[in-house]
Coordinates of C-alpha atoms in Angstrom, one line a residue:
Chain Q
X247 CA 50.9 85.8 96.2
X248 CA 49.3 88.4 94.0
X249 CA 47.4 85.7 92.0
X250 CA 46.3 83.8 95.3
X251 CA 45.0 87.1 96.2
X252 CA 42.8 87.6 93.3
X253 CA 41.8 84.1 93.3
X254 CA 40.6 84.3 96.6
X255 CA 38.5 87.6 96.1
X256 CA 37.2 86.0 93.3
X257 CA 36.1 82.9 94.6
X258 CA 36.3 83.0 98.7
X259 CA 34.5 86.3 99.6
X260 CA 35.4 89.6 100.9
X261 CA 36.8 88.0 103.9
X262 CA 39.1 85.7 102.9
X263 CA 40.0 88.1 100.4
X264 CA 41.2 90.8 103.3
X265 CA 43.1 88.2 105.0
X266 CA 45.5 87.6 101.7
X267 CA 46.0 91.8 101.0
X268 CA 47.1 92.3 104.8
X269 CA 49.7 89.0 104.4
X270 CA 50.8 90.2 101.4
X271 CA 51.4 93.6 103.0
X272 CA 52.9 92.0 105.9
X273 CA 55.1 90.1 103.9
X274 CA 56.5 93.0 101.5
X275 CA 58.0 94.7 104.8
X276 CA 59.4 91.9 106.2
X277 CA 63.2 92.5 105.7
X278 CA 66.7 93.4 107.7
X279 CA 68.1 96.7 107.8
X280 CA 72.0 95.5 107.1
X281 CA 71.9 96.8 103.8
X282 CA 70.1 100.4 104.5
X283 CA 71.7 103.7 105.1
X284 CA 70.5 107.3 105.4
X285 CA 72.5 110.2 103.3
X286 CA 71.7 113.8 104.5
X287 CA 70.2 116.4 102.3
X288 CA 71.5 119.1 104.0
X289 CA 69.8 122.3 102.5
X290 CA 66.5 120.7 102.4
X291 CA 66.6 119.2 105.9
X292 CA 65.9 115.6 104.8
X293 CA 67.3 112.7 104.6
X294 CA 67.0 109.7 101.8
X295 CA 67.0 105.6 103.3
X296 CA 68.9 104.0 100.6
X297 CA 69.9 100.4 100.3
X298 CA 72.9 99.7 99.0
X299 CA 72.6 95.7 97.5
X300 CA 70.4 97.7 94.8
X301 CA 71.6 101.2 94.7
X302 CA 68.5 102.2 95.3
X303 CA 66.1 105.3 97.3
X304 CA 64.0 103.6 99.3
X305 CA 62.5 107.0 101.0
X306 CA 62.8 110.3 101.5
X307 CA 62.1 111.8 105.1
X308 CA 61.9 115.4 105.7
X309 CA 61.3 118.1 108.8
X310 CA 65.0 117.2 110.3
X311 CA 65.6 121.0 110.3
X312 CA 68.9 122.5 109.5
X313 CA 71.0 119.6 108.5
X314 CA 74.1 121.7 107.4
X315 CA 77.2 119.6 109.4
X316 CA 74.7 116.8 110.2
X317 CA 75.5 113.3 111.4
X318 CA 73.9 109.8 112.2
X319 CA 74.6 107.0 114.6
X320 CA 72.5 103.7 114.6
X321 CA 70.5 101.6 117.7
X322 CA 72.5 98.0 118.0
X323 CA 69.9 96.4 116.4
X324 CA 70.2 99.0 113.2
X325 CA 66.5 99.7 113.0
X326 CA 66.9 103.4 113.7
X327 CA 69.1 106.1 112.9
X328 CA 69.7 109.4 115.3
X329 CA 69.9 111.9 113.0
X330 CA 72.3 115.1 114.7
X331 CA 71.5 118.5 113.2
X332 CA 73.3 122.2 113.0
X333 CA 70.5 123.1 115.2
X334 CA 70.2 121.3 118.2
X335 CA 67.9 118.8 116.7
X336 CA 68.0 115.4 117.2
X337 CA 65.9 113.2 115.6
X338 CA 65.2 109.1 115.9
X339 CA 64.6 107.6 112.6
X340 CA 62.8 104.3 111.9
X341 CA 64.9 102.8 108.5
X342 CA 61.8 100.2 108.1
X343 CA 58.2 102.3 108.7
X344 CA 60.4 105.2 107.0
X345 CA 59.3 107.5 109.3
X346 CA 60.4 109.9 111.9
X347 CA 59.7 108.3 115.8
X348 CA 60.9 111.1 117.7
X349 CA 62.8 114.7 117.2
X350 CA 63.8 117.0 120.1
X351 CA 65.4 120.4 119.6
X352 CA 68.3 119.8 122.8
X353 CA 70.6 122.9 121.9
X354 CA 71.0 125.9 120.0
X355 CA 73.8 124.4 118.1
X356 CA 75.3 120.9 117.5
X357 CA 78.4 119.2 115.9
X358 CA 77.7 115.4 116.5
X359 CA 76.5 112.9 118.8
X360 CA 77.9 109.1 119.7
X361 CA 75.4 106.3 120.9
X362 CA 76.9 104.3 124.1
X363 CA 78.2 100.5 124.2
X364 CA 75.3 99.4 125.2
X365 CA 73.0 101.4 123.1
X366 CA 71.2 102.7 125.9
X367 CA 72.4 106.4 125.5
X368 CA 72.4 108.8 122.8
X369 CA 74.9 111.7 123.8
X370 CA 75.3 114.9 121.5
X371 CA 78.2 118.0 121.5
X372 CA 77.1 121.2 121.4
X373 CA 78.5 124.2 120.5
X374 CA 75.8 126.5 122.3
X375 CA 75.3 126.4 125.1
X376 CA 78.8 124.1 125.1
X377 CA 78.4 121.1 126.3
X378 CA 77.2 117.5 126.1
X379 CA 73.7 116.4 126.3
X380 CA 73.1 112.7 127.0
X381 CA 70.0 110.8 126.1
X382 CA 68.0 108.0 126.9
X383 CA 68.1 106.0 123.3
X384 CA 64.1 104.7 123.6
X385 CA 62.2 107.9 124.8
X386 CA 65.0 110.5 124.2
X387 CA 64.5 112.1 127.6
X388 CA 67.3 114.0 129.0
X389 CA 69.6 111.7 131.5
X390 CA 72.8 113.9 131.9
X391 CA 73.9 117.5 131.1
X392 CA 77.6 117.8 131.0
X393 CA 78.5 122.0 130.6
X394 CA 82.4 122.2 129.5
X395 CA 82.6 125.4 131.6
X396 CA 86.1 125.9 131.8
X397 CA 88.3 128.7 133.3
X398 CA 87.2 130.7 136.5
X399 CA 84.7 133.0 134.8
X400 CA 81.8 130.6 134.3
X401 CA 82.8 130.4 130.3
X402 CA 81.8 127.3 128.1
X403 CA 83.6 125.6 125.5
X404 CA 82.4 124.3 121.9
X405 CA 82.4 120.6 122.0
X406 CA 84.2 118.4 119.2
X407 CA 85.4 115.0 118.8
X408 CA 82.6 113.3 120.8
X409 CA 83.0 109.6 120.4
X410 CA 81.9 106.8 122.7
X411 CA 84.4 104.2 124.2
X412 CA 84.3 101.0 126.0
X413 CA 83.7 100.7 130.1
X414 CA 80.8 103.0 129.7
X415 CA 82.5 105.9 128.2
X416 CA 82.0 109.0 126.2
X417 CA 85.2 111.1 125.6
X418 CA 84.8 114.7 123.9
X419 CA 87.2 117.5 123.2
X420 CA 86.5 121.4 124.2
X421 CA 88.0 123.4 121.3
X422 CA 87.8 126.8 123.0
X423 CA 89.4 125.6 126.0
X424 CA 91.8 122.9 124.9
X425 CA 90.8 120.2 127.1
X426 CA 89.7 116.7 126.5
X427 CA 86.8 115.0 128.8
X428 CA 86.2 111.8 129.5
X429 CA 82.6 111.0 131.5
X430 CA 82.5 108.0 133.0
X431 CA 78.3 106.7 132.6
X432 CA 78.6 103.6 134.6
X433 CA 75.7 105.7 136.8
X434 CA 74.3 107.5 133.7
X435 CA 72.3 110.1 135.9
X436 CA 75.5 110.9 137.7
X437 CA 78.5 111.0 135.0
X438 CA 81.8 111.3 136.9
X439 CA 84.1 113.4 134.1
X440 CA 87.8 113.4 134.5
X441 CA 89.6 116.2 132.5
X442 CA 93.0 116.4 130.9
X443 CA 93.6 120.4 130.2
X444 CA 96.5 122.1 128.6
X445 CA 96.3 119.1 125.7
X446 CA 97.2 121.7 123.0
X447 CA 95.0 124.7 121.1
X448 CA 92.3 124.4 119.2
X449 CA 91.5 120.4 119.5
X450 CA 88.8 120.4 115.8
X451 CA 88.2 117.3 115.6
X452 CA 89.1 113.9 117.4
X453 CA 89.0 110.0 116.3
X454 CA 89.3 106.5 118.5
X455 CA 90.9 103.7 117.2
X456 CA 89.0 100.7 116.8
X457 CA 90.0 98.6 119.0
X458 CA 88.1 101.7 121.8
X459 CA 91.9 101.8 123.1
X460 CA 93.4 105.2 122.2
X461 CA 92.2 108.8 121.5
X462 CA 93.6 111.2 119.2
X463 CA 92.5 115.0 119.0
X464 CA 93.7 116.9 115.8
X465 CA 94.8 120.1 117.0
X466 CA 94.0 123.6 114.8
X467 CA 96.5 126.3 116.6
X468 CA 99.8 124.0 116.5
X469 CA 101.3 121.3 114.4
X470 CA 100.8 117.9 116.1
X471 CA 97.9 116.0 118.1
X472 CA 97.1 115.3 121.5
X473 CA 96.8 111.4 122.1
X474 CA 95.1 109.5 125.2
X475 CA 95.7 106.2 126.2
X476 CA 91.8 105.0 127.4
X477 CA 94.1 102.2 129.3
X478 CA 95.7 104.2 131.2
X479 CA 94.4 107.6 132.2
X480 CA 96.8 107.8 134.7
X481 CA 99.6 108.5 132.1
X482 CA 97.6 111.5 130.8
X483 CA 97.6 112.9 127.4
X484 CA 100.7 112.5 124.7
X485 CA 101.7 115.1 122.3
X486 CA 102.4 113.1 118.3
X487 CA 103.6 114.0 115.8
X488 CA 104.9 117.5 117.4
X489 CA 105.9 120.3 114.7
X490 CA 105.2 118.3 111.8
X491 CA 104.8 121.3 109.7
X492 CA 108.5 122.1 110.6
X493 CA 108.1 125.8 110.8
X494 CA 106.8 125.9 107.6
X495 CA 104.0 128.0 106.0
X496 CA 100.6 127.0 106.7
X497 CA 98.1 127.4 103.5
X498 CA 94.7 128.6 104.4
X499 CA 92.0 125.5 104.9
X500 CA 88.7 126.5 103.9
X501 CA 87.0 123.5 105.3
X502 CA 88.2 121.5 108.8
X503 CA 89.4 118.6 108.6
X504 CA 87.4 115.7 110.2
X505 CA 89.0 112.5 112.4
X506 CA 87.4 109.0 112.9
X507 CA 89.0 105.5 113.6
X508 CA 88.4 104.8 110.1
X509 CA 91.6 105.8 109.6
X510 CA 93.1 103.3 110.9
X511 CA 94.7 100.6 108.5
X512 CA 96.8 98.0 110.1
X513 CA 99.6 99.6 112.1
X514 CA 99.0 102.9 110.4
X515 CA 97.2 105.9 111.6
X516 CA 96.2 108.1 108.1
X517 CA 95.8 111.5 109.5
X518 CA 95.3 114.8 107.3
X519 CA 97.5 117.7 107.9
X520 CA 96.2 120.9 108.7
X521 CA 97.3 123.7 106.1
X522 CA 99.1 121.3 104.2
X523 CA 98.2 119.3 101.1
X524 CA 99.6 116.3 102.7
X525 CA 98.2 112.9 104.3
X526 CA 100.9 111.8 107.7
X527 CA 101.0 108.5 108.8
X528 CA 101.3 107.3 112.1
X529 CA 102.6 104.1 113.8
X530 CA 100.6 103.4 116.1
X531 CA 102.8 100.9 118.0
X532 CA 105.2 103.8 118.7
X533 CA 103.4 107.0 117.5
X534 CA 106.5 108.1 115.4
X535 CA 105.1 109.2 111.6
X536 CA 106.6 106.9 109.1
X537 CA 105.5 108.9 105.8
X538 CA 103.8 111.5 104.4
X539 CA 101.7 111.4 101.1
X540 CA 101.4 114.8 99.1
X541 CA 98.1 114.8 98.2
X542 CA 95.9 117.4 95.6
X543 CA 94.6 119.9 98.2
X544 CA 94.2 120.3 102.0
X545 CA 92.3 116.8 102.9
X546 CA 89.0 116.5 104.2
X547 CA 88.2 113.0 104.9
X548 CA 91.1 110.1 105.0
X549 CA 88.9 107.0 105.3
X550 CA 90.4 103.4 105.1
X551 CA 88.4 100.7 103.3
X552 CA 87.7 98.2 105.8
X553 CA 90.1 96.0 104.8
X554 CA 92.6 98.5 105.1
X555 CA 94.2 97.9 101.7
X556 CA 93.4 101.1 100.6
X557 CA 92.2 105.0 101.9
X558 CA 90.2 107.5 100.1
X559 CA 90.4 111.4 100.7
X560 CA 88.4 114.4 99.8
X561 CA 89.6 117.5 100.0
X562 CA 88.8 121.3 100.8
X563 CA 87.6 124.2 98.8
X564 CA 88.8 124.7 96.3
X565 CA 89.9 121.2 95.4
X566 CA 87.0 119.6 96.5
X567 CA 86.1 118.1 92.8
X568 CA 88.4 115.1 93.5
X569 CA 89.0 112.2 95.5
X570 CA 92.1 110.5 95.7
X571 CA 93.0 106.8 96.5
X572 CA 96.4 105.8 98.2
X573 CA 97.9 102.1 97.9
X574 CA 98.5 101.8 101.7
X575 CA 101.2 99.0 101.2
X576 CA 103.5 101.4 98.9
X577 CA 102.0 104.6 100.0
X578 CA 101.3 106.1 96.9
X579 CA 98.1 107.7 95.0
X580 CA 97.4 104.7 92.9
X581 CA 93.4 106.7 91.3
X582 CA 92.3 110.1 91.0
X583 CA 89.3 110.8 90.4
X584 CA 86.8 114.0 89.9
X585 CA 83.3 112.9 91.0
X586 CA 81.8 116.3 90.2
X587 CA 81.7 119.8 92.2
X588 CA 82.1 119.3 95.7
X589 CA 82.5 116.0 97.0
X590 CA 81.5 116.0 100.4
X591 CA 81.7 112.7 102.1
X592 CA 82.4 108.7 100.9
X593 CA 81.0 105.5 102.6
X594 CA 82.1 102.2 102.3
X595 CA 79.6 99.6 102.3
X596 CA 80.2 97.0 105.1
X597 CA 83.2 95.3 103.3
X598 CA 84.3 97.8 101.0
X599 CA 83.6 96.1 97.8
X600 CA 82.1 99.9 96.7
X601 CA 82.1 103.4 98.1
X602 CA 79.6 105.2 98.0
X603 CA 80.5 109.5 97.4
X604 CA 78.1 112.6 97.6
X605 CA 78.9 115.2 95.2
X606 CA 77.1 118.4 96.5
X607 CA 76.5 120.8 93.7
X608 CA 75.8 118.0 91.5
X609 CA 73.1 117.0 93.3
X610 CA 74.3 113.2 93.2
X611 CA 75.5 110.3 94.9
X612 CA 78.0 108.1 92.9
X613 CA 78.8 104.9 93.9
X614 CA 82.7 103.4 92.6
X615 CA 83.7 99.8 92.4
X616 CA 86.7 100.1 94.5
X617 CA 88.8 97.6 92.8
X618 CA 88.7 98.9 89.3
X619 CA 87.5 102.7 90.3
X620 CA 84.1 102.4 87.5
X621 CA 80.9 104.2 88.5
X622 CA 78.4 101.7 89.0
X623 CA 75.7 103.6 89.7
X624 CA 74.6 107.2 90.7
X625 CA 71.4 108.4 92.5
X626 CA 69.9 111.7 92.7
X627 CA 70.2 113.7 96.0
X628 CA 69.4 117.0 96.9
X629 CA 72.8 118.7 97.9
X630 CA 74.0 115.3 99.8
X631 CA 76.5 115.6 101.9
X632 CA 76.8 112.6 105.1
X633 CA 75.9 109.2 104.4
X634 CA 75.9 106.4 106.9
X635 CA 75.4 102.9 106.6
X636 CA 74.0 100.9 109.4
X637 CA 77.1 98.7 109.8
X638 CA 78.4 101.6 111.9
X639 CA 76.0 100.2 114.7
X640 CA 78.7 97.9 115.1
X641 CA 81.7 99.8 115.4
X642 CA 83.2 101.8 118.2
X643 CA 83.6 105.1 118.0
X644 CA 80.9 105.2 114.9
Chain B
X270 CA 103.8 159.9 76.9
X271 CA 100.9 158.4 76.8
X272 CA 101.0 154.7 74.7
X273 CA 98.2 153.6 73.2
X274 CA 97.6 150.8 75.7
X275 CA 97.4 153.2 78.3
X276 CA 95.0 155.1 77.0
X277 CA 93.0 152.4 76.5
X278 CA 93.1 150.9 80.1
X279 CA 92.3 154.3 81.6
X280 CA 89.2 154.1 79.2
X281 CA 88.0 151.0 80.4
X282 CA 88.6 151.5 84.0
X283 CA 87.1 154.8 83.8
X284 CA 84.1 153.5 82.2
X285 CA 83.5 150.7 85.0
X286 CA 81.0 151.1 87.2
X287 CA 83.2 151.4 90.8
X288 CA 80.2 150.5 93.6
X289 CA 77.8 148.3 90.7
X290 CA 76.5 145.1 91.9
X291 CA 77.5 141.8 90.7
X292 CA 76.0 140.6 87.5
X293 CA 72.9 138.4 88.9
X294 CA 74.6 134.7 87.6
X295 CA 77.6 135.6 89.9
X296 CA 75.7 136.9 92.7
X297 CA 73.7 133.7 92.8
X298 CA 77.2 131.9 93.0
X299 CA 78.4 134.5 95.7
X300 CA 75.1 133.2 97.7
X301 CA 75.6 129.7 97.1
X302 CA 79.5 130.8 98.3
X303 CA 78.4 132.1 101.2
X304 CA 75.9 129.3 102.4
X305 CA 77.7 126.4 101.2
X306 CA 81.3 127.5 101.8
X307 CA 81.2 129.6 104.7
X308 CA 78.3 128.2 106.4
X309 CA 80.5 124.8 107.3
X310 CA 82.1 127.1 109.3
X311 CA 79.6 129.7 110.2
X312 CA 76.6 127.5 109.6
X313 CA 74.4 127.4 106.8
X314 CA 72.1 129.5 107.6
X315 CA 74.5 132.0 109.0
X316 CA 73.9 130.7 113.0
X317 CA 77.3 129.9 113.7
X318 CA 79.3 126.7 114.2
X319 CA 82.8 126.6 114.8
X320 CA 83.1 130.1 113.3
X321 CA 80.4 132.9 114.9
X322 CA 77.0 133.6 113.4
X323 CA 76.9 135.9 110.3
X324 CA 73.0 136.9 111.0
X325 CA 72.4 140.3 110.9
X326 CA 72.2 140.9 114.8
X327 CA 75.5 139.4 115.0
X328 CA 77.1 141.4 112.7
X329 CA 75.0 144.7 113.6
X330 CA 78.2 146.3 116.0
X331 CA 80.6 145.6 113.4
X332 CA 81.9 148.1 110.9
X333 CA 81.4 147.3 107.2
X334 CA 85.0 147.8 106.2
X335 CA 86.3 145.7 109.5
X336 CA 84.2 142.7 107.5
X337 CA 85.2 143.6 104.1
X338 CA 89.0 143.3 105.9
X339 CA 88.0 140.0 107.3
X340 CA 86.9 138.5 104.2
X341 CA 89.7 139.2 102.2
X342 CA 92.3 138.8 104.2
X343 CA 91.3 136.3 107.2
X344 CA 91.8 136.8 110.8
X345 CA 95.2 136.0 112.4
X346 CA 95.1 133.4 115.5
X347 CA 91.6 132.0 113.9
X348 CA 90.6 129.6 111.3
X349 CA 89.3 132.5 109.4
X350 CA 90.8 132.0 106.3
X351 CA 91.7 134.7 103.2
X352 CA 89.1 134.7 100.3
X353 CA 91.3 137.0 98.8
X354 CA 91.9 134.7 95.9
X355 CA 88.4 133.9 94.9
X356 CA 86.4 137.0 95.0
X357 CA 87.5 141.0 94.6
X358 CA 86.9 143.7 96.2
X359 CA 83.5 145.0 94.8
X360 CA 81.8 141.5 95.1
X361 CA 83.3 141.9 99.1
X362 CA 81.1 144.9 99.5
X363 CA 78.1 143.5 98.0
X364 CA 78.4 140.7 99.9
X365 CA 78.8 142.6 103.3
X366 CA 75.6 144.8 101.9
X367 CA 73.8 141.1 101.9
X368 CA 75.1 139.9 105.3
X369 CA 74.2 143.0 107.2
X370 CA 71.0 143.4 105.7
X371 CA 70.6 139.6 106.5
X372 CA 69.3 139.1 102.8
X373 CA 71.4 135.8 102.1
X374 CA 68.6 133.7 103.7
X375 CA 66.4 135.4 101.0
X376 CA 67.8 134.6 98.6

């Protein structure tokens, strides 16, 4: 193309000669976005596109704002990303112009967002003022504001575990007032919310299975978690896994644990304990924990490759230099290994054949074969900490 | 009587400097502490998350030695956990100096 180009200016005229540079132009951008992902720079406030097939930085986008705790859901058709910051921000991210389209500032402080089943709505959880926000996904203007007031005083709750679910559905948990919410968005300017209270104290974080059938709310101030069956609201919300620290001593966790359907591999539910370097599994056909794996330190992230063969953890400070792989058929730690300083966050590409892990203070992202557990390649970052591949546009819950 | 070993740890804690300041490599690892490791709780710049903001308006009503207390040993019924184990005493109180005088960000 090049050559044609050259040819042409030489021997065509200027004209001609335009015509080739903007085909060739058009041509060099033409490509899909199934292999692209974002990873958060947290303290700078910007984020890299990387494309996995090549390992490679494809651009790096900055004025997100603060970016500490940030996280990213993708349109259905996995053009952009909706970058959720620490403050409020939320910004919409082209992956193929590499630029930013939109940001808004909707809050004073956010933990996360989910995009609807149809893709029409961006919703985000806020801490301050407490609540959730919800979006239109094209022009980002406000549709619905859902305040967790809660109590008789006018009070309103931090918002965790937002995730969206099928039948038009977000579901969100209020951590100060241990509740979980489920708004119904059939008329999106009108949400009708049903709330389950009393669910247990201090809901942190909160996952949905894949299948958009069941959600489960890790719960800070007891041992066990609340569990909803999105089938069948009428039943109201479960307590699992009650007292599964059996009255023992809780360590201190430096860092919450997080909850997504990831977890999920077959039958099993991996879920990490809170104060306890330990990962419980779940069967989820009858809810009744089947093992326990003692793990290095108090676990961050338990994420199952998508095949389900095998899950990765992190951990908290101070053990968060290693990650640790569990064989899910024997449950046993089958790898260690120390990535660096910090690892914040792992990613499996779409089918798991590597996972991609940011190590913080190293100021890298390493990417592992996940069969034979070699470093295949490693990018710099500046303080990573999320990354998100596009192939979550796909998934509930993601 | 006194043993020699005594003597000698009476001399060098005598000859330590009670209030000083951090040498500057570990106060730049107390700052990255701080912003890293509390701020995903607190935020990292200090404006609160699941934990309250550490800014110095936040933190203006609250006595010094409360926070120091805090620090160190956690707060019962909270996810405020004990940092007992990973910093002492002195680089508490230089670290309280830094949060009320909302330096951290400066640095």
């Amino acid at each position: 193309m090049t050559a044609k180009v050259i040819a042409a200016c030489r021997h065509r005229g200027i004209a001609l000669c335009l015509i080739y540079a903007v085909l060739l132009a058009g041509c060099a951008s033409t490509r899909g976005t199934g292999d692209l992902g974002v990873v958060i720079e947290r303290a700078a406030g910007s984020v890299l596109i990387v494309e996995t097939s090549a390992h490679k930085r494809l651009a790096q986008i900055s004025g997100l704002g603060d970016l500490s705790h940030a996280s990213v859901v993708y349109s259905r058709d996995e053009r952009y990303a909706y970058v959720f910051g620490r403050d409020g921000g939320l910004t919409q991210v082209d992956l193929l112009r590499q630029q930013i389209v939109k940001r808004i500032v909707q809050a004073g402080n956010s933990i996360g967002g989910a995009i609807s089943q149809d893709g029409r709505l961006v919703a985000v959880s806020n801490y301050t003022p407490g609540g959730v926000k919800v979006f239109d996904a094209h022009t980002l203007a406000l549709v619905a504001d859902i305040p967790a007031l809660y109590g008789n005083s006018g009070q309103r709750s931090k918002v965790v575990g937002l995730v969206d679910a099928p039948e038009h559905r977000f579901v969100f948990a209020l951590y100060d007032a241990g509740e979980i919410w489920v708004a119904d968005m059939k008329d999106a300017q009108k949400p009708i919310v049903q709330k389950f209270k009393q669910v247990g104290d201090q809901p942190y974080d909160a996952l949905i299975t894949p299948d958009g059938r069941y959600y489960i709310a890790g719960l800070f101030g007891e041992d066990g978690l609340a569990l909803l069956d999105l089938w069948h609201l009428d039943a109201g919300v479960k307590r699992i896994l009650p007292g599964y620290g059996r009255g023992t001593r809780k360590m201190p966790v430096y860092k919450m644990p997080h909850l997504e359907g990831w977890a999920v591999a077959g039958d099993d539910i991996f879920i990490p304990a809170v104060g306890r370097s330990q990962v419980l599994v779940v069967d989820q056909r009858d809810w009744q924990e089947v093992g326990r794996i003692a793990v290095h330190g108090q676990p961050v992230f338990v994420m199952a490759r998508p095949d389900g063969r095998q899950v990765w953890v992190n951990f908290a400070f101070p053990n968060n230099d290693t990650v640790q792989v569990i064989d899910v058929a024997t449950r046993t730690i089958v790898k260690t290994i120390t990535p660096g300083k910090t690892v914040l966050h792992m990613e499996f590409t779409p089918r798991g054949e590597q996972v991609w892990v940011s190590v913080r203070d190293a100021d890298r992202v390493n990417v592992y074969d996940t069969n034979d557990f070699a470093m295949v390649a490693s990018l710099p970052a500046a303080k990573p900490s999320g990354i998100f591949f596009t192939a979550r546009a796909h998934k509930i819950g993601l | 009587m006194l043993t020699r070993a005594t003597v000698i740890a009476w001399l060098v804690l005598l000859s330590a400097p009670v209030l000083a300041d951090p040498p500057a490599p570990r106060q730049q690892e107390l700052v990255n502490l701080v912003r890293q490791d509390c701020g995903s709780c607190h935020g990292m710049t200090l404006q609160g998350g699941l934990g309250p903001p550490l800014t110095a308006a936040a933190l203006s009503g609250k006595p010094a030695e409360y926070l120091r207390g805090v620090i160190l040993d956690g707060r019962a019924g909270t996810p405020m956990p004990p940092w007992r184990p990973f910093v002492s005493e002195s680089e508490v109180r230089w670290m309280v100096d830094m949060l009320k005088r909302g330096a951290i960000n400066d640095r």
